[in-house]
CSV table of N, CA and C in Angstrom, one decimal:
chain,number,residue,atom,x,y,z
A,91,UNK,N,79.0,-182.9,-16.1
A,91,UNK,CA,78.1,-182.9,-15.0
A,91,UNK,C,78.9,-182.3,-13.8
A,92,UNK,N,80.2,-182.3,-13.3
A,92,UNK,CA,80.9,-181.6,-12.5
A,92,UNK,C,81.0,-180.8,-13.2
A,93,UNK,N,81.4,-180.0,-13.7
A,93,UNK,CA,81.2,-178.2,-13.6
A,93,UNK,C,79.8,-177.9,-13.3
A,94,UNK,N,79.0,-178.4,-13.7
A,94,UNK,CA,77.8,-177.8,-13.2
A,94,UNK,C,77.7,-178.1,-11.7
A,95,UNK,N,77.9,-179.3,-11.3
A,95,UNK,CA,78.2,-179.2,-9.5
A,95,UNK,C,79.2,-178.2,-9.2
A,96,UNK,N,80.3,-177.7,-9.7
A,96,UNK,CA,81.0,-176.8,-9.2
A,96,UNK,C,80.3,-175.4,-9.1
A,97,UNK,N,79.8,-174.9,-10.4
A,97,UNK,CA,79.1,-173.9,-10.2
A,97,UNK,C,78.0,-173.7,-9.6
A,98,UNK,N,77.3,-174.4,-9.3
A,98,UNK,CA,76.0,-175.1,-8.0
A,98,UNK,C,76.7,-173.8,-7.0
A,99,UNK,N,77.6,-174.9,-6.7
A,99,UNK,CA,78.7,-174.6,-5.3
A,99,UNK,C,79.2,-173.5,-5.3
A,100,UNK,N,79.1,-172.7,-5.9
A,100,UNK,CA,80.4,-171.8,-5.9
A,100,UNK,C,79.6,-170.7,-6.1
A,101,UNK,N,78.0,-170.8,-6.5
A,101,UNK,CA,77.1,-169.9,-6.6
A,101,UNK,C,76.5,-170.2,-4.6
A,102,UNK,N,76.5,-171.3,-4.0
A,102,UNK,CA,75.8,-171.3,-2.8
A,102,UNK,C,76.6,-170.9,-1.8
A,103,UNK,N,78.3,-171.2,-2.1
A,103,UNK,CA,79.5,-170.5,-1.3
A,103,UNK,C,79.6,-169.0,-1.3
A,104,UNK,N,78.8,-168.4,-2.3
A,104,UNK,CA,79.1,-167.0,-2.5
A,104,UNK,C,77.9,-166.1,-2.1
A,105,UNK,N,76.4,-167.3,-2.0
A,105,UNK,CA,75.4,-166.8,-1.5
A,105,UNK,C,75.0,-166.5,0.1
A,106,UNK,N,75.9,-167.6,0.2
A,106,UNK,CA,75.9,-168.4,2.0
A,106,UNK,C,76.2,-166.9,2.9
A,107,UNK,N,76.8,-166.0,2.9
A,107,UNK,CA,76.8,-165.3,3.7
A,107,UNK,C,75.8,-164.0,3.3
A,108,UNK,N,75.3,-163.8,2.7
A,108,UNK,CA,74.0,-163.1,2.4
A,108,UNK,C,73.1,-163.2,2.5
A,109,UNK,N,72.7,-164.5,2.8
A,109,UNK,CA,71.7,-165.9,2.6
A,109,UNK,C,71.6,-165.7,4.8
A,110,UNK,N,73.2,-166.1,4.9
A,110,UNK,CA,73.3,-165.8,6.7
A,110,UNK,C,72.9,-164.3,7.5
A,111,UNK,N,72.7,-163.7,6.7
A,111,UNK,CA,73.0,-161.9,7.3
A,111,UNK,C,71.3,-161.9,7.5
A,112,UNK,N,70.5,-162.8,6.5
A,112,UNK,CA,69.3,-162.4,6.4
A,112,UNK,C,68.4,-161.5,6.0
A,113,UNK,N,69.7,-160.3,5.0
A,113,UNK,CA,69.1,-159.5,4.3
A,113,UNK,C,69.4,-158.0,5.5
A,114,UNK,N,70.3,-158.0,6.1
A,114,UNK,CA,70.0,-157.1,7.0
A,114,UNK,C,70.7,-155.8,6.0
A,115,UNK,N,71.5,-155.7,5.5
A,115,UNK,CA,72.4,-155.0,4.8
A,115,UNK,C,71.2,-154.2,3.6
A,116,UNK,N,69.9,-154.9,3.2
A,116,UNK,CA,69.2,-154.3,2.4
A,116,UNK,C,68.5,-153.1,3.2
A,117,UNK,N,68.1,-152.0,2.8
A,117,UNK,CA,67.4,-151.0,3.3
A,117,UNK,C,65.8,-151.5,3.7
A,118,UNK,N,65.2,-151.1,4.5
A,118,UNK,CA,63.9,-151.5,4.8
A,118,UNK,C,63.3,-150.5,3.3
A,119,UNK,N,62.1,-151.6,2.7
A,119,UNK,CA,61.5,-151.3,2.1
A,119,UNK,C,60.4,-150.1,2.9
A,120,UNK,N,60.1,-149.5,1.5
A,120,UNK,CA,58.7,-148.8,2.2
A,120,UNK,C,57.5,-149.3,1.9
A,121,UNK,N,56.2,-149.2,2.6
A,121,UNK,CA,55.1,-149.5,2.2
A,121,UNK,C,54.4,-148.7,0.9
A,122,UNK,N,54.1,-149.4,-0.2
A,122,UNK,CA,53.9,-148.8,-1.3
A,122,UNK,C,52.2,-148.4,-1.0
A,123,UNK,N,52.2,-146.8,-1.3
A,123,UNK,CA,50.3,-146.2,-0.6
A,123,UNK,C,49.7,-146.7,-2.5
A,124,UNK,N,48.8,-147.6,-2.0
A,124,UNK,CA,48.1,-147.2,-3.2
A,124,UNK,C,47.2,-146.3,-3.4
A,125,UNK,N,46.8,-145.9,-4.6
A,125,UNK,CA,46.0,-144.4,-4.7
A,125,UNK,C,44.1,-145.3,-4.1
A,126,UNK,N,43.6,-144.2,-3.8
A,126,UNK,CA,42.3,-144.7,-4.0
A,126,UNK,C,41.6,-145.1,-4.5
A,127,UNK,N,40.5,-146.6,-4.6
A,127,UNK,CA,39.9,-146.6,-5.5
A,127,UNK,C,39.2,-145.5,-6.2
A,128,UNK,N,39.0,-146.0,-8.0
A,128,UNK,CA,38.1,-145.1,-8.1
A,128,UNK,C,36.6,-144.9,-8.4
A,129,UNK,N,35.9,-143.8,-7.4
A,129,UNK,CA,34.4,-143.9,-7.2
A,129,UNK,C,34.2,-143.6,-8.8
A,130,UNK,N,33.3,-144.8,-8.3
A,130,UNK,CA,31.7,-144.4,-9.8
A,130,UNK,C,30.8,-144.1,-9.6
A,131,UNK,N,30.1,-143.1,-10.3
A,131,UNK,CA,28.4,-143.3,-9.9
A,131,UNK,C,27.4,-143.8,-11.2
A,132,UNK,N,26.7,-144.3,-11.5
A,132,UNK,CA,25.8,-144.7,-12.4
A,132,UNK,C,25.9,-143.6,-13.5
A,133,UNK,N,25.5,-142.4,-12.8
A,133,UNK,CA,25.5,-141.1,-14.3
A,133,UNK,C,26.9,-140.6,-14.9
A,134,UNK,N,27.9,-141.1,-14.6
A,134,UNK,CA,29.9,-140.6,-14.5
A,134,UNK,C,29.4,-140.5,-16.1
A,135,UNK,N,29.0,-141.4,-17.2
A,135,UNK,CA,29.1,-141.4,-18.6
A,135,UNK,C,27.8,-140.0,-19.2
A,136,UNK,N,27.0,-139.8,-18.2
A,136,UNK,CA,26.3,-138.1,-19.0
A,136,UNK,C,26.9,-137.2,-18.2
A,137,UNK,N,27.1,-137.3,-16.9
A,137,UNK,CA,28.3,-135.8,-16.6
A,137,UNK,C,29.4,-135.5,-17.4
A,138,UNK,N,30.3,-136.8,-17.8
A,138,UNK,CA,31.4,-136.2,-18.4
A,138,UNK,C,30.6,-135.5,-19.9
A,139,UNK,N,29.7,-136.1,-20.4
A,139,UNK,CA,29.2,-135.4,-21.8
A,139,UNK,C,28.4,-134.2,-21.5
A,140,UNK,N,28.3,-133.4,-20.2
A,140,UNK,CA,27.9,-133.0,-20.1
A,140,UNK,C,28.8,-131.6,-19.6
A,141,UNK,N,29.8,-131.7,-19.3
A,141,UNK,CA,31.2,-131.3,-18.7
A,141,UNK,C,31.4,-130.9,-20.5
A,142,UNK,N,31.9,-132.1,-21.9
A,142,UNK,CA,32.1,-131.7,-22.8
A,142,UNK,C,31.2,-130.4,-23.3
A,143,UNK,N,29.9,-130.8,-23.5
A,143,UNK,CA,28.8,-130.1,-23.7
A,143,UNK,C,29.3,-128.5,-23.2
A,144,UNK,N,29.4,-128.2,-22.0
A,144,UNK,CA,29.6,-127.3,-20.9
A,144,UNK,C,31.3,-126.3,-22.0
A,145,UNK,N,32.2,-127.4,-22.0
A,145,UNK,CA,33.1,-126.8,-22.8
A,145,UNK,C,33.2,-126.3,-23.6
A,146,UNK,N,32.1,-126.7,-24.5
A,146,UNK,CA,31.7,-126.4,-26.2
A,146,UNK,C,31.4,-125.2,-26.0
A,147,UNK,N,30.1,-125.0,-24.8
A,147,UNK,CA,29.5,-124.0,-25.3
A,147,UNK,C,30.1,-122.6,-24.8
A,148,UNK,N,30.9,-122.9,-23.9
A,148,UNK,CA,31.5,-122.0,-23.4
A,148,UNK,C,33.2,-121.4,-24.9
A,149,UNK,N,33.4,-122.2,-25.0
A,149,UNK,CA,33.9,-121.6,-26.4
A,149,UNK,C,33.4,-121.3,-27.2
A,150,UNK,N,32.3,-121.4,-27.7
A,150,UNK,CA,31.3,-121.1,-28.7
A,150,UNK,C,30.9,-119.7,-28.2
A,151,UNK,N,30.6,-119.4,-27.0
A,151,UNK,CA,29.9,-117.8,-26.7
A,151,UNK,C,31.3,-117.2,-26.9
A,152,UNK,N,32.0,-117.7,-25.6
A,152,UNK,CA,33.4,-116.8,-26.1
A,152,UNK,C,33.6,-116.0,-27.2
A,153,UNK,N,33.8,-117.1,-28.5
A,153,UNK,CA,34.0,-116.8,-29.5
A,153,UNK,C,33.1,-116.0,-30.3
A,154,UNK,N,31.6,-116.1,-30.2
A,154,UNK,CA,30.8,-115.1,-30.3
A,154,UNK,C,30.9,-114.0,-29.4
A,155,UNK,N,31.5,-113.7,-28.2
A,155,UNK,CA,30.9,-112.7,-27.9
A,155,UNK,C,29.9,-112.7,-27.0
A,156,UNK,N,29.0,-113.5,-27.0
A,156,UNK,CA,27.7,-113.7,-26.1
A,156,UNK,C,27.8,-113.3,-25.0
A,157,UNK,N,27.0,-112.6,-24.4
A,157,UNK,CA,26.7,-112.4,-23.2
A,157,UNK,C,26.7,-113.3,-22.0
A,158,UNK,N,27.6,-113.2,-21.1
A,158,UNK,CA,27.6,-114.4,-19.8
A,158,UNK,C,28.5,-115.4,-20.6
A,159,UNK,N,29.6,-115.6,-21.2
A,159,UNK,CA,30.5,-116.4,-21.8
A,159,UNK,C,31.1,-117.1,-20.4
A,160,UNK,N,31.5,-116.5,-19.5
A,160,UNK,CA,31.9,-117.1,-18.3
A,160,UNK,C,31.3,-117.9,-18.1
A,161,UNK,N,30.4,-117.8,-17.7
A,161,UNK,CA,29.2,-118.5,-16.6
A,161,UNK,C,29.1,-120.2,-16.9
A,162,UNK,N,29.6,-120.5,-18.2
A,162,UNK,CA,29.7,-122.0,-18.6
A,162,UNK,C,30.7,-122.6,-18.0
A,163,UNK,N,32.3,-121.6,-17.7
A,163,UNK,CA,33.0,-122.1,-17.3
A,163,UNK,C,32.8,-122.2,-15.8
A,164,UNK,N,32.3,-121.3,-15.2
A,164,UNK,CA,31.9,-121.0,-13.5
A,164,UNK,C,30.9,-122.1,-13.0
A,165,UNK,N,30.1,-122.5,-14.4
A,165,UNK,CA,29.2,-123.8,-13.7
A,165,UNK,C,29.8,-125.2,-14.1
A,166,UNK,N,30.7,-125.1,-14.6
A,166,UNK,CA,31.9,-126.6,-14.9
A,166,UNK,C,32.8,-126.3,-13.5
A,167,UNK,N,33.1,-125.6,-13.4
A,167,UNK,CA,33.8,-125.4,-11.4
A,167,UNK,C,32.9,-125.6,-10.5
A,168,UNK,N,31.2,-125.4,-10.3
A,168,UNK,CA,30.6,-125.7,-9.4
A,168,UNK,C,29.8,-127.2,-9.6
A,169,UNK,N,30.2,-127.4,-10.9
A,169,UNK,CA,30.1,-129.1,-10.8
A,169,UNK,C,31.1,-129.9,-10.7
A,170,UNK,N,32.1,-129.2,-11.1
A,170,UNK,CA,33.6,-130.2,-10.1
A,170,UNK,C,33.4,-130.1,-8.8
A,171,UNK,N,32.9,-128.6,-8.4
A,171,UNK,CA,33.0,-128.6,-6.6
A,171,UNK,C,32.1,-129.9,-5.6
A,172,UNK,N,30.9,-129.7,-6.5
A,172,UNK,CA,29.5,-130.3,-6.3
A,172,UNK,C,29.5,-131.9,-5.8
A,173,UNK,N,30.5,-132.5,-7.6
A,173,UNK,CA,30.2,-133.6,-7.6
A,173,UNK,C,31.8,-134.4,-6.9
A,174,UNK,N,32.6,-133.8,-7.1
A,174,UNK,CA,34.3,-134.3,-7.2
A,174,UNK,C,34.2,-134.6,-5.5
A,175,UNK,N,33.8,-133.6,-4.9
A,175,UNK,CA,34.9,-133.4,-3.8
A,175,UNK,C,36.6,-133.7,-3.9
A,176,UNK,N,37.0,-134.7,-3.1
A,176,UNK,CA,38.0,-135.2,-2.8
A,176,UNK,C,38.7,-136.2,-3.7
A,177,UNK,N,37.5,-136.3,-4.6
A,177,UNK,CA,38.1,-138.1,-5.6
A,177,UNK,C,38.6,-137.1,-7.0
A,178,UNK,N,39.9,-137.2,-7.1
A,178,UNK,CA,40.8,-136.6,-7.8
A,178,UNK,C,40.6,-137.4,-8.8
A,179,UNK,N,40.3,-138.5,-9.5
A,179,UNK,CA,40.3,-139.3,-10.3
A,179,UNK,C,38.8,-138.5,-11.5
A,180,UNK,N,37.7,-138.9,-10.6
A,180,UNK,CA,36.7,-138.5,-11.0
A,180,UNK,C,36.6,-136.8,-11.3
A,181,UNK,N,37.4,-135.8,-11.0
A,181,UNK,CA,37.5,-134.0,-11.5
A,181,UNK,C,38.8,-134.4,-12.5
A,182,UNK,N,39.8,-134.8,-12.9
A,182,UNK,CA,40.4,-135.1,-13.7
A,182,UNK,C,39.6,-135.2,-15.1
A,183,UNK,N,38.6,-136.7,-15.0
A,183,UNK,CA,38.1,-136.7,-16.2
A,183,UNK,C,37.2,-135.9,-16.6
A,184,UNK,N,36.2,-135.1,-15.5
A,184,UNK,CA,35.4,-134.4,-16.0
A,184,UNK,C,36.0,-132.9,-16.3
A,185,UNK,N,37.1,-132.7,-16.1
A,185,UNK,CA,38.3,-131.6,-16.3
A,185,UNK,C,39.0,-132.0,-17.9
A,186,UNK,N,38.7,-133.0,-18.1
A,186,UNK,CA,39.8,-133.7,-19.2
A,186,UNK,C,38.4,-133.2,-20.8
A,187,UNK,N,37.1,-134.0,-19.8
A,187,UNK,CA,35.9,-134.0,-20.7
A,187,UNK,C,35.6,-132.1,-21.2
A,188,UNK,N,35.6,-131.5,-20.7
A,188,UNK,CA,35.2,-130.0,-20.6
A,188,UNK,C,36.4,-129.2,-21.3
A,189,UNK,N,37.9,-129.9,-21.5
A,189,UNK,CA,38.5,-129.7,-22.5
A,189,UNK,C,38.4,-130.1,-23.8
A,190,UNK,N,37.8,-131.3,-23.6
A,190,UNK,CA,38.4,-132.0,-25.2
A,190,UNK,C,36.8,-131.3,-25.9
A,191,UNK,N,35.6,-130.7,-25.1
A,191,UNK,CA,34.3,-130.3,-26.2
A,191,UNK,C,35.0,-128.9,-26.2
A,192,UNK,N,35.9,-128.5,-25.7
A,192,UNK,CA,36.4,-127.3,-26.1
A,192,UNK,C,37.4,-127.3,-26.8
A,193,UNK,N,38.3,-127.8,-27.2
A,193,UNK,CA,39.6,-127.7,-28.3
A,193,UNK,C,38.5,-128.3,-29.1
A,194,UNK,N,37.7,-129.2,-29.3
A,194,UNK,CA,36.8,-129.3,-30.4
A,194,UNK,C,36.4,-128.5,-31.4
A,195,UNK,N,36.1,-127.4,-30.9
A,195,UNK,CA,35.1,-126.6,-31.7
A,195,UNK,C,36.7,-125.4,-31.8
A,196,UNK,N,37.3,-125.1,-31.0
A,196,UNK,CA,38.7,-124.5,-31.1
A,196,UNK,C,39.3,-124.9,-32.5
A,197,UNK,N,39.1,-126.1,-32.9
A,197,UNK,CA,39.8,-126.8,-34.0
A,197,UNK,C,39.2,-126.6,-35.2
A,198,UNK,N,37.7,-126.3,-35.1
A,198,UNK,CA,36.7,-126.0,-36.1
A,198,UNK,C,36.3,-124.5,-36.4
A,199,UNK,N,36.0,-123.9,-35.5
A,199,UNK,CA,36.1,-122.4,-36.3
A,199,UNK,C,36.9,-121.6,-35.2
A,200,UNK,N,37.8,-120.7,-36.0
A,200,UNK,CA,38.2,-119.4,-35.7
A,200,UNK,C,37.5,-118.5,-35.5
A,201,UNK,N,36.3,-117.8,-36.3
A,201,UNK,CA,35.3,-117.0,-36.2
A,201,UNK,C,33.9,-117.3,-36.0
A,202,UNK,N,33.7,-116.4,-35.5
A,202,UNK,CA,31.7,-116.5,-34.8
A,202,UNK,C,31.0,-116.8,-36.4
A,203,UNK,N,30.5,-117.6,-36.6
A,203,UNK,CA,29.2,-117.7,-38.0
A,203,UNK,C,28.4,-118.1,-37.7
A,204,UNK,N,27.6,-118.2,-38.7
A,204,UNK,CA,25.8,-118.9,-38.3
A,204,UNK,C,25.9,-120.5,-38.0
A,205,UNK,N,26.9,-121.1,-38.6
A,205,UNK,CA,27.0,-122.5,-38.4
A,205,UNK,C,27.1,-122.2,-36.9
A,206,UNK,N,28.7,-121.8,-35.9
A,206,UNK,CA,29.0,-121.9,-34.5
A,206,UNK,C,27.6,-121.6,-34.0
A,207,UNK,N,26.9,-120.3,-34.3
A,207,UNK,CA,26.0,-120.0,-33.6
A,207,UNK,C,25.2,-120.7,-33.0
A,208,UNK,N,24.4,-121.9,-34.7
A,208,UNK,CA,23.4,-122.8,-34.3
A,208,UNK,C,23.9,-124.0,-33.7
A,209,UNK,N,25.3,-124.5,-33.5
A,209,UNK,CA,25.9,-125.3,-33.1
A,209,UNK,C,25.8,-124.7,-31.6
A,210,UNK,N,26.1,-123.5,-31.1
A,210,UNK,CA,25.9,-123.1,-29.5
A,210,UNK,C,24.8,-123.3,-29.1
A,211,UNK,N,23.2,-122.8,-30.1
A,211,UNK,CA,22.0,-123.4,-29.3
A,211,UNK,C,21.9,-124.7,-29.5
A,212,UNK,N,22.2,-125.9,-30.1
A,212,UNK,CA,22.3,-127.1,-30.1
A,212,UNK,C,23.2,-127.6,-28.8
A,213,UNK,N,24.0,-127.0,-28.4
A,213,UNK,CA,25.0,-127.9,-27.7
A,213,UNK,C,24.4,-127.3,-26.5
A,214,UNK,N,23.8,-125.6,-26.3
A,214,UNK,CA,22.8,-125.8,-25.0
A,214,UNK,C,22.0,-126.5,-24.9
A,215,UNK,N,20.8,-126.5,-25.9
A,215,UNK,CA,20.0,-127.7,-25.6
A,215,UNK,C,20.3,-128.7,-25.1
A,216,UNK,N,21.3,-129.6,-25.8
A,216,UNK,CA,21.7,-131.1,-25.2
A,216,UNK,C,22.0,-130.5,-23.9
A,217,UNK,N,22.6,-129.7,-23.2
A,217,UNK,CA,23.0,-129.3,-21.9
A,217,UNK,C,22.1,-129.5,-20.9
A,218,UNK,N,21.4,-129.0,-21.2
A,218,UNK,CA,19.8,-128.6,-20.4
A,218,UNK,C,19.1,-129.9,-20.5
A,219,UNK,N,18.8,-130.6,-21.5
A,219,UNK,CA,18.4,-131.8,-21.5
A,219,UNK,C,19.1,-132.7,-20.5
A,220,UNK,N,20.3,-132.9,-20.6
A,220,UNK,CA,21.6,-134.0,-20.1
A,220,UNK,C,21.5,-133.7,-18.7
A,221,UNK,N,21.1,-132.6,-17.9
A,221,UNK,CA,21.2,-131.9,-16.9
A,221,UNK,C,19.9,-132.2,-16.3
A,222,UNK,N,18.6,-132.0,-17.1
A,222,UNK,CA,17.5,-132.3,-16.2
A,222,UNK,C,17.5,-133.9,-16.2
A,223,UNK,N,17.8,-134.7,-17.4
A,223,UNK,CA,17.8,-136.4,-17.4
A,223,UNK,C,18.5,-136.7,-16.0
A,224,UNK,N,19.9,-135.6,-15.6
A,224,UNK,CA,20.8,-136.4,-14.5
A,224,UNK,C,19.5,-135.9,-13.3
A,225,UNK,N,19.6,-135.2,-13.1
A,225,UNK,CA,18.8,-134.5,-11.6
A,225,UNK,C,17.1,-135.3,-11.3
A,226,UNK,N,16.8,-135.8,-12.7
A,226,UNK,CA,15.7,-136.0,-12.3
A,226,UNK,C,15.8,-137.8,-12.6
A,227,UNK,N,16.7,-138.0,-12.6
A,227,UNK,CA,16.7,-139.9,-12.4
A,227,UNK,C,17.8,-140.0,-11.1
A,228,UNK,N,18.7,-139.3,-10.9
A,228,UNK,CA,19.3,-139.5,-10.1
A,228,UNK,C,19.7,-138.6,-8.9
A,229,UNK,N,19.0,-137.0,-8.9
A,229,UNK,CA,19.2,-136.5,-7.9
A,229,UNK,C,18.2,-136.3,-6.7
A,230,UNK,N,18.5,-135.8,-5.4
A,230,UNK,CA,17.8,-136.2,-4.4
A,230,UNK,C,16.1,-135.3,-4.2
């Protein structure tokens, strides 16, 4: 039981003047910024599928050739512009979403065929669908 009172002591004798100083010798912490919350909106789960959608098809014409192959990726920028603004959180995922329906189909065919083809009007359709469901339940 005395050595443990010794080392009590000899831990409080050694603390005693750091304990006295009151910490002045430590650097002022900084205030840690936390990032902003992040905004939701009700439709966040058909935009991003529709961001994917948007990616697909835009590699799908690509890859065909199609006429206006841009214009998928030009309207995936004016729906980051649209909807993102400022909340970095929310253009990430829909940046994240508009990749992963595009390495998708990147991973599946190399060349234009009848399968891609009918897979590009399918994946417009869902587009146009997913697009009028958002605007017409939730836009002004």
């Amino acid at each position: 039981m005395i050595p443990v009172r010794r080392v009590f002591l000899l831990l409080l004798v050694l603390a005693g003047p750091t304990m006295a100083q009151g910490g002045k010798n430590t650097p002022p912490q900084q205030e840690e910024i936390a990032p902003p919350p992040a905004v939701t909106v009700p439709y966040d789960d058909k935009l991003a599928r529709l961001a994917e959608v948007l990616g697909s098809v835009h590699y799908l014409r690509t890859l065909c050739k199609a006429a206006g192959g841009d214009e998928w990726r030009n309207g995936m920028q004016q729906l980051l512009d649209s909807e993102t603004g400022g909340e970095q959180q929310r253009r990430e995922k829909l940046t994240a979403a508009f990749n992963r329906g595009y390495r998708a189909f990147a991973s599946v065919y190399t060349d234009c065929t009848v399968a891609a083809i009918v897979a590009e009007e399918r994946y417009r359709n869902e587009g146009a669908t997913l697009a009028t469901e958002i605007t017409s339940r939730f836009g002004n």
